[in-house]
Short mmCIF file of C-alpha atoms and ligand atoms in Angstrom, two decimals:
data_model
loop_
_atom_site.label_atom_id
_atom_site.label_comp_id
_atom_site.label_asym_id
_atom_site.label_seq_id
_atom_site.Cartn_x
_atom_site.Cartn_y
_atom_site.Cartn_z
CA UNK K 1 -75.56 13.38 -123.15
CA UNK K 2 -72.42 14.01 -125.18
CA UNK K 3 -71.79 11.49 -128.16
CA UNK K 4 -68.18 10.52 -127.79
CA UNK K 5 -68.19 7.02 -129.07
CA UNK K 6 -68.41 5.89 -132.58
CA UNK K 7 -68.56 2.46 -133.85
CA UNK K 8 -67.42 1.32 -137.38
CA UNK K 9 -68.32 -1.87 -138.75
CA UNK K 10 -65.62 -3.45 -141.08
CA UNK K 11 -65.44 -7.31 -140.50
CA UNK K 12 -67.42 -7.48 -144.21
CA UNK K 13 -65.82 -9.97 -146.98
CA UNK K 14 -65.59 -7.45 -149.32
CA UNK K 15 -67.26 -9.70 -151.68
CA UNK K 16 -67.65 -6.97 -154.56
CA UNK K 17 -63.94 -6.70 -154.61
CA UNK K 18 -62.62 -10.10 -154.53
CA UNK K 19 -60.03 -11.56 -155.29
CA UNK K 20 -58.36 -8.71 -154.04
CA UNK K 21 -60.01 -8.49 -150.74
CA UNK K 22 -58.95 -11.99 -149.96
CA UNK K 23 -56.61 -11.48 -147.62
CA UNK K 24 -57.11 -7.73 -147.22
CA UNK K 25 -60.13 -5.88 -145.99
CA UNK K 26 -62.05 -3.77 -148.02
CA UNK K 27 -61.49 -1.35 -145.97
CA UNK K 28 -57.63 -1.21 -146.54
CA UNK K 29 -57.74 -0.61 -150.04
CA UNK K 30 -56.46 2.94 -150.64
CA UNK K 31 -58.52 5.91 -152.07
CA UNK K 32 -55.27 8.09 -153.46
CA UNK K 33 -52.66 7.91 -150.47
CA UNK K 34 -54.71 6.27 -147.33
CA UNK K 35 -56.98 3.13 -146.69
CA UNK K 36 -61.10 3.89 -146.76
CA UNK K 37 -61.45 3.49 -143.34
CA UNK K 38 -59.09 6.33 -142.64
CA UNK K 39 -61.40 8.54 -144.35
CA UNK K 40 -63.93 7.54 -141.66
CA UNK K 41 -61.72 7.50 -138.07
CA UNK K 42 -60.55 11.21 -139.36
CA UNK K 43 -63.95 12.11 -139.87
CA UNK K 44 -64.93 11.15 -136.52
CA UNK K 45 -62.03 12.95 -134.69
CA UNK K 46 -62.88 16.14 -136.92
CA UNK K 47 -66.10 15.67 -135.12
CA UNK K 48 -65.34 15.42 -131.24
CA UNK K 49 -65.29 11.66 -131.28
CA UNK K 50 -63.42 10.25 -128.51
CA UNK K 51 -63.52 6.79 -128.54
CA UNK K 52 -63.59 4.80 -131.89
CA UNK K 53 -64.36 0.92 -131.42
CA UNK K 54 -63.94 -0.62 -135.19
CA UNK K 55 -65.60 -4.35 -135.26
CA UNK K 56 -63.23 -6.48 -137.71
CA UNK K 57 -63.56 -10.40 -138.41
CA UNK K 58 -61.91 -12.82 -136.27
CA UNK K 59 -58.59 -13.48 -137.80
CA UNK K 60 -57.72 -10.52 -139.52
CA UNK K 61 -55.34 -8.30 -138.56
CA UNK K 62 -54.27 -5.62 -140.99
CA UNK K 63 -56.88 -2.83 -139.69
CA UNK K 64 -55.59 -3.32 -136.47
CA UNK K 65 -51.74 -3.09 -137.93
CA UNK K 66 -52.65 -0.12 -139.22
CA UNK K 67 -53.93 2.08 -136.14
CA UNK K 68 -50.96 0.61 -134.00
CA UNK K 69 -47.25 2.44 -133.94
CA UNK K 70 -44.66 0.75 -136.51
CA UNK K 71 -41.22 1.41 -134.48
CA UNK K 72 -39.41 0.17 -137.32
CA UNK K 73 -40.46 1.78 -140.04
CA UNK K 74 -40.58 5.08 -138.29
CA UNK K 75 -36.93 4.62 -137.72
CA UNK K 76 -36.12 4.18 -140.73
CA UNK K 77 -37.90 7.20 -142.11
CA UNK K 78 -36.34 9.53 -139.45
CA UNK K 79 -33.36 8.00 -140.67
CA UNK K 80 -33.28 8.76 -144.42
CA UNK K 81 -35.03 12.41 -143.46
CA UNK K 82 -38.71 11.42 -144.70
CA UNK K 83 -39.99 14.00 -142.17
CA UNK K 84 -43.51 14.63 -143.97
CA UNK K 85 -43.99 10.79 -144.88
CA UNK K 86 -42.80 9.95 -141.12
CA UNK K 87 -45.35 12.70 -139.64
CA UNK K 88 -48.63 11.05 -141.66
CA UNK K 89 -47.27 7.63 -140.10
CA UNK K 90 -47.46 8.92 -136.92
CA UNK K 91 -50.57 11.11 -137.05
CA UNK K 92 -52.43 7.66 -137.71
CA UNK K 93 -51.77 6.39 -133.99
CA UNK K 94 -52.37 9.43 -132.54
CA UNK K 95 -56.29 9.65 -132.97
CA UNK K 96 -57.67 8.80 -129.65
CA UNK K 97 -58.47 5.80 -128.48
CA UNK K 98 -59.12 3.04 -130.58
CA UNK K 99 -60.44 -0.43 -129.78
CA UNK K 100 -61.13 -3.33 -131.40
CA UNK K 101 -63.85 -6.32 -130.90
CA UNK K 102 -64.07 -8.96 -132.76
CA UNK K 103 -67.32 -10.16 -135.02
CA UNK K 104 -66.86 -14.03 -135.31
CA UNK K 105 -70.05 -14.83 -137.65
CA UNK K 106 -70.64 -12.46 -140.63
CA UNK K 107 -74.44 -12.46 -139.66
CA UNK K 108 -74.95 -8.66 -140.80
CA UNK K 109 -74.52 -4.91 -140.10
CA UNK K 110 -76.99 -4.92 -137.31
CA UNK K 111 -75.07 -7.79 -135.48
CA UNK K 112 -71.54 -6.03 -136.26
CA UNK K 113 -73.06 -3.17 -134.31
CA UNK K 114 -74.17 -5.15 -131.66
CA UNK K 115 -70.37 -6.92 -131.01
CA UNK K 116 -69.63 -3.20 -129.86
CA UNK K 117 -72.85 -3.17 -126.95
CA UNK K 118 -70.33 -3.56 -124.14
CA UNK K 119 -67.75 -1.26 -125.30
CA UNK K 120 -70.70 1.54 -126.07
CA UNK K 121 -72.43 1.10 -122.75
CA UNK K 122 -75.38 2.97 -121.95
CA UNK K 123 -74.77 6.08 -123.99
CA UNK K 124 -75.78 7.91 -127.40
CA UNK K 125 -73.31 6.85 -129.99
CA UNK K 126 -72.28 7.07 -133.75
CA UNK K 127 -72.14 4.43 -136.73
CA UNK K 128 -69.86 5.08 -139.70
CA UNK K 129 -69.66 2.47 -142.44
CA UNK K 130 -66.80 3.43 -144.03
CA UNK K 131 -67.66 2.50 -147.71
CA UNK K 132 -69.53 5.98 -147.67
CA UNK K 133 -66.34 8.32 -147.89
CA UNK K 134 -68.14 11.62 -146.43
CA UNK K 135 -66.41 15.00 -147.45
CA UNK K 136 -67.40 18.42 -146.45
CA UNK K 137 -64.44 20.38 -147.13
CA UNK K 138 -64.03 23.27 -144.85
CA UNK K 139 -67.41 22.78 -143.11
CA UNK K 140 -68.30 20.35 -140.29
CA UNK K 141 -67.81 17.07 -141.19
CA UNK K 142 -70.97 14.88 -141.74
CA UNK K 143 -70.96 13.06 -138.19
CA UNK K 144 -70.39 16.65 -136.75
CA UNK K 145 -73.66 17.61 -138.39
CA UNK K 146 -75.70 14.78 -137.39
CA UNK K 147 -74.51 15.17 -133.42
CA UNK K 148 -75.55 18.99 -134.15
CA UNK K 149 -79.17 17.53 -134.87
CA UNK K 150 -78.95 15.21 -132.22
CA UNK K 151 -78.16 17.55 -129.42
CA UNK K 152 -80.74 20.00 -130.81
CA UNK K 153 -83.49 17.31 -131.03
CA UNK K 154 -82.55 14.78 -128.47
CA UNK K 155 -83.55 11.58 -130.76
CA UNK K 156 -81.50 8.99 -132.89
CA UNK K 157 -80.20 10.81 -136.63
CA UNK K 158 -79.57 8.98 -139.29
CA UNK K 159 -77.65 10.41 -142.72
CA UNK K 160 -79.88 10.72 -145.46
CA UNK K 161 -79.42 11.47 -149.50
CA UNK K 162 -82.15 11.59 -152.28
CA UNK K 163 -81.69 9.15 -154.65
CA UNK K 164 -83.20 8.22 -158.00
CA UNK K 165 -86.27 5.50 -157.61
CA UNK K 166 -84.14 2.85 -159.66
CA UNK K 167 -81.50 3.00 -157.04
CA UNK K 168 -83.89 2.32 -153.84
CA UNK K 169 -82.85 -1.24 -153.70
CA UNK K 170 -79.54 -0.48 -152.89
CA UNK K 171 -80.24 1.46 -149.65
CA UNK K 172 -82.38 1.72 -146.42
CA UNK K 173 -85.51 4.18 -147.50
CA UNK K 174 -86.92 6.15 -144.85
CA UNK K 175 -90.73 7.03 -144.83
CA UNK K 176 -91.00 10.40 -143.66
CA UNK K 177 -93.49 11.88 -141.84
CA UNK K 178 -92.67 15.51 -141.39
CA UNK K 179 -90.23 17.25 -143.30
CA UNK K 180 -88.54 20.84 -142.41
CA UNK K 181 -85.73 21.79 -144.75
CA UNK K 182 -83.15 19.08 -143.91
CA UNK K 183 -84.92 17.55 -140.77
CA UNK K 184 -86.72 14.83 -141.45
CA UNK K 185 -89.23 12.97 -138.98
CA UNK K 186 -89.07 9.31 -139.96
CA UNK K 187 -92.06 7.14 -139.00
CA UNK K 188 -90.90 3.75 -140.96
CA UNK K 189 -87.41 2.23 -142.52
CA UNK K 190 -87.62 -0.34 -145.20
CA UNK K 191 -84.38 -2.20 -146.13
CA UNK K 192 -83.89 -2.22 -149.76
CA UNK K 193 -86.88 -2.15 -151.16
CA UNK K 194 -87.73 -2.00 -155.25
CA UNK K 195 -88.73 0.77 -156.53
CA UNK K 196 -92.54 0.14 -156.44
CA UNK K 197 -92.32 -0.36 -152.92
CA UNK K 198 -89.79 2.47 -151.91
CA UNK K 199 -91.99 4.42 -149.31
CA UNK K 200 -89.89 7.62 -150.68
CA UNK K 201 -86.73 8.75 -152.47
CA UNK K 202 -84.76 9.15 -148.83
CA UNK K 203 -82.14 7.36 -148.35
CA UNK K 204 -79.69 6.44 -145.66
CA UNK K 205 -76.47 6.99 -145.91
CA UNK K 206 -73.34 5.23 -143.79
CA UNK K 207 -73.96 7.72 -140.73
CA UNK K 208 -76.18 7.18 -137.48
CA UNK K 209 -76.20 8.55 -134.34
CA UNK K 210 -78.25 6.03 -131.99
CA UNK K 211 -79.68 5.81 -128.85
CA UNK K 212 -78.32 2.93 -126.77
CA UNK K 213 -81.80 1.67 -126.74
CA UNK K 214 -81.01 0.01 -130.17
CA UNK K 215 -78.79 -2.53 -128.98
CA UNK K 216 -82.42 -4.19 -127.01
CA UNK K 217 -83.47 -4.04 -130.50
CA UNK K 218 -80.86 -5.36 -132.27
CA UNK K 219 -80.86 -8.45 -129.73
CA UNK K 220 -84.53 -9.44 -130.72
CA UNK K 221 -84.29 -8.68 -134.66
CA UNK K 222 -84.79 -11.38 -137.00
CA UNK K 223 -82.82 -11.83 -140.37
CA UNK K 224 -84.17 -9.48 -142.85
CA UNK K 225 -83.20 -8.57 -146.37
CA UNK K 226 -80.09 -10.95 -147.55
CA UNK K 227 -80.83 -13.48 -144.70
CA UNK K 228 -78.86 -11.03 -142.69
CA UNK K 229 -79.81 -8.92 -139.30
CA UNK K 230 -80.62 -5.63 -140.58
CA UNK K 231 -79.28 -2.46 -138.30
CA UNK K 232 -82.40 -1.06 -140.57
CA UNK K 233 -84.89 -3.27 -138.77
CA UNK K 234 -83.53 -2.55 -135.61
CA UNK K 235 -84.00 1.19 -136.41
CA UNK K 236 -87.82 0.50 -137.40
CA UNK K 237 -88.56 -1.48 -133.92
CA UNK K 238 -86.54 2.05 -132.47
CA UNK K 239 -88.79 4.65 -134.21
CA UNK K 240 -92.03 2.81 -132.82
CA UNK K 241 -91.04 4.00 -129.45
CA UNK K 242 -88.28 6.98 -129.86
CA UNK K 243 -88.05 9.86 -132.18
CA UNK K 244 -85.70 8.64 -134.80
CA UNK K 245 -84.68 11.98 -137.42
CA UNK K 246 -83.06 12.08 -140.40
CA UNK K 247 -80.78 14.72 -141.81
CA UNK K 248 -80.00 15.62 -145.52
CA UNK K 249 -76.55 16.35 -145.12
CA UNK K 250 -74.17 18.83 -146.48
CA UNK K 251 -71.04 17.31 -148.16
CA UNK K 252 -70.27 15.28 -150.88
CA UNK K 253 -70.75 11.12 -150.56
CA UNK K 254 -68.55 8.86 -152.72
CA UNK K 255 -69.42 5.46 -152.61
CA UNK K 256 -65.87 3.66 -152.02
CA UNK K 257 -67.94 -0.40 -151.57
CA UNK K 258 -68.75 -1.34 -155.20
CA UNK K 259 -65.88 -1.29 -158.11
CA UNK K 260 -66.97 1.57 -159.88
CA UNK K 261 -67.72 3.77 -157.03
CA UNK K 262 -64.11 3.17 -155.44
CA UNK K 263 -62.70 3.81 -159.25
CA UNK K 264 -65.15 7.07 -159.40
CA UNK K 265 -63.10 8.27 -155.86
CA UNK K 266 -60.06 7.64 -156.52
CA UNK K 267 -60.12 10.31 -159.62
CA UNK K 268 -62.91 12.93 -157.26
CA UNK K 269 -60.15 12.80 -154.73
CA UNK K 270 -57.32 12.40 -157.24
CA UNK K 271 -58.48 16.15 -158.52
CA UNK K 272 -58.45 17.79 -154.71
CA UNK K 273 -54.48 15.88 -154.41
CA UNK K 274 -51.16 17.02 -154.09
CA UNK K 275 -50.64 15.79 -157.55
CA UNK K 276 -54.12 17.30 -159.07
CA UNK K 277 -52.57 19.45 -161.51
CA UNK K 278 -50.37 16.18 -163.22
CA UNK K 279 -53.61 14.27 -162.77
CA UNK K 280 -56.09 16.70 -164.39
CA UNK K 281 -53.38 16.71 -167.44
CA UNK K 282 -53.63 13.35 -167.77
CA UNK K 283 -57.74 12.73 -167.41
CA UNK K 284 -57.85 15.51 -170.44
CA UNK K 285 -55.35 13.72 -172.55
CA UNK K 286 -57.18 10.15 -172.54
CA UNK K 287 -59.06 9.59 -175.71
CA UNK K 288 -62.70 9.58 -174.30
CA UNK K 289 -64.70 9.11 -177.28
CA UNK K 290 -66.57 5.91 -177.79
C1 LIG D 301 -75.99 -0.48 -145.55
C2 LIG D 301 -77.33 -0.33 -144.85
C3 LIG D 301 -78.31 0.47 -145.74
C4 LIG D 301 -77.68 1.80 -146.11
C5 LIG D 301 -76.30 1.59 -146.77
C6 LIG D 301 -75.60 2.92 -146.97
O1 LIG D 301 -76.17 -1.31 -146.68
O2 LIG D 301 -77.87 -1.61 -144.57
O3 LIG D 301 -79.51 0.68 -145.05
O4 LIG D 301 -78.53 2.49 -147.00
O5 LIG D 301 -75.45 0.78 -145.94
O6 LIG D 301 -74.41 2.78 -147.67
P1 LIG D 301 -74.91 -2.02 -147.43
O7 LIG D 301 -74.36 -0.99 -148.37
O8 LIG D 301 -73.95 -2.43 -146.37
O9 LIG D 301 -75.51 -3.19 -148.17
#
């Protein structure tokens, strides 16, 4: 079955980044000239996604401002000649479908994916968390890659990076069983672990494509690491009973949900900008010495 659906999960508090996530998602605060989640609903259109159902907390409305048309400020562009400003205001509605549901409790990532069950329905579908920024300049993009596995295999795929074993506790670790070049067969997920107990140095990355099979799991999964419900332990109960792969992706990964890794962004994709030459100029003018 074709994956055209793709569900991203941004009804977070953005508690890294208060106060300046207070009244603005995370996941409007640029990276150079768009908002991160941008990054993530062009990545999914790049690859074949037809359908894009973005969970967002109850009351807040600027992610869905931002997908919808803005007659007035299109005017006004057309107006004054802003042709190339007024074309990237447009190309934002014109992505597909987009739909919203709302996630009234903040009670995890596992339970933001499950607000999107009935919109999904009974079909293979992809998770983007839109902190990971995922490039792959002039290759397919990472979601492209991991429905590539996914047709060829015919199991869930999940995104996974090797990290260093201090950094473990930040991420879901896989425990592989098999390994074949970038294919990996995973038997168990732990979420977070320390370093001691990391089962391996894999790591999961904001990309999954799932069976529908793990929204019965998510329904029955208990609060897990953080006191939240884990999409992690959903994806353990799923690998007991489905082939669940993983797949070390090409591209590059910038972390856009902690301070320094949205700072750390903004000047990787500052460098690939319109404005990288002026940029560069001014990163190799700063006094850098200690
Ligand atoms: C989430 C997932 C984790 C994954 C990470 C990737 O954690 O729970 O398994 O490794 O995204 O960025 P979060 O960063 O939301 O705490």
């Amino acid at each position: 079955m074709r994956v055209r659906k793709a569900v991203i999960p941004a009804a977070g508090f953005g508690t890294r980044f208060l106060p300046a996530t207070k009244a603005v998602p995370k996941e409007m605060l640029p990276l150079v000239d768009r908002p991160i989640i941008q990054y993530a609903v062009e990545e999914a259109v790049a690859s074949g996604i037809e359908q894009i159902i973005i969970v967002i907390a109850s009351g807040r409305s600027a992610i869905e401002e931002h997908f919808d048309s803005h007659p007035a400020l299109e005017r006004w562009l057309e107006d004054r000649g802003q042709i190339e400003l007024l074309r990237a205001v447009r190309r934002i509605t014109e992505v597909g479908t987009i739909a919203f549901v709302h996630q009234k409790e903040q009670l995890g990532l596992g339970h933001a994916v499950l607000m999107a069950k009935e919109l999904v329905g009974d079909e293979p579908f992809a998770v983007m968390l839109p902190d990971d920024v995922m490039l792959n300049p002039g290759g397919t993009p990472v979601t492209g890659q991991l429905i590539e596995q996914y047709s060829a295999h015919r199991g869930s795929v999940i995104a996974l990076h090797r990290v260093s074993r201090e950094d473990t506790s930040r991420y879901g670790i896989v425990a592989p069983l098999r390994e074949e070049h970038r294919l990996v067969e995973i038997g168990d997920l732990v979420e977070k672990p320390p370093p001691d107990e990391a089962p391996s140095d894999l790591a999961v990355l904001g990309r999954y494509i799932l069976s529908p099979k793990i929204f019965d799991k998510l329904e029955t999964t208990q609060r897990g690491a953080g006191g939240e419900i884990q999409l992690t332990d959903a994806l353990r109960a799923l690998a007991r009973e489905q082939p669940v792969f993983g797949y070390r992706f090409e591209g590059v990964r910038h972390d856009a949900g902690t301070r320094l890794g949205w700072l750390k962004a903004n000047v990787a994709l500052s460098l690939e900008s319109d404005e990288a030459d002026e940029f560069r100029a001014y990163v190799r003018s700063l006094d850098l010495r200690d």
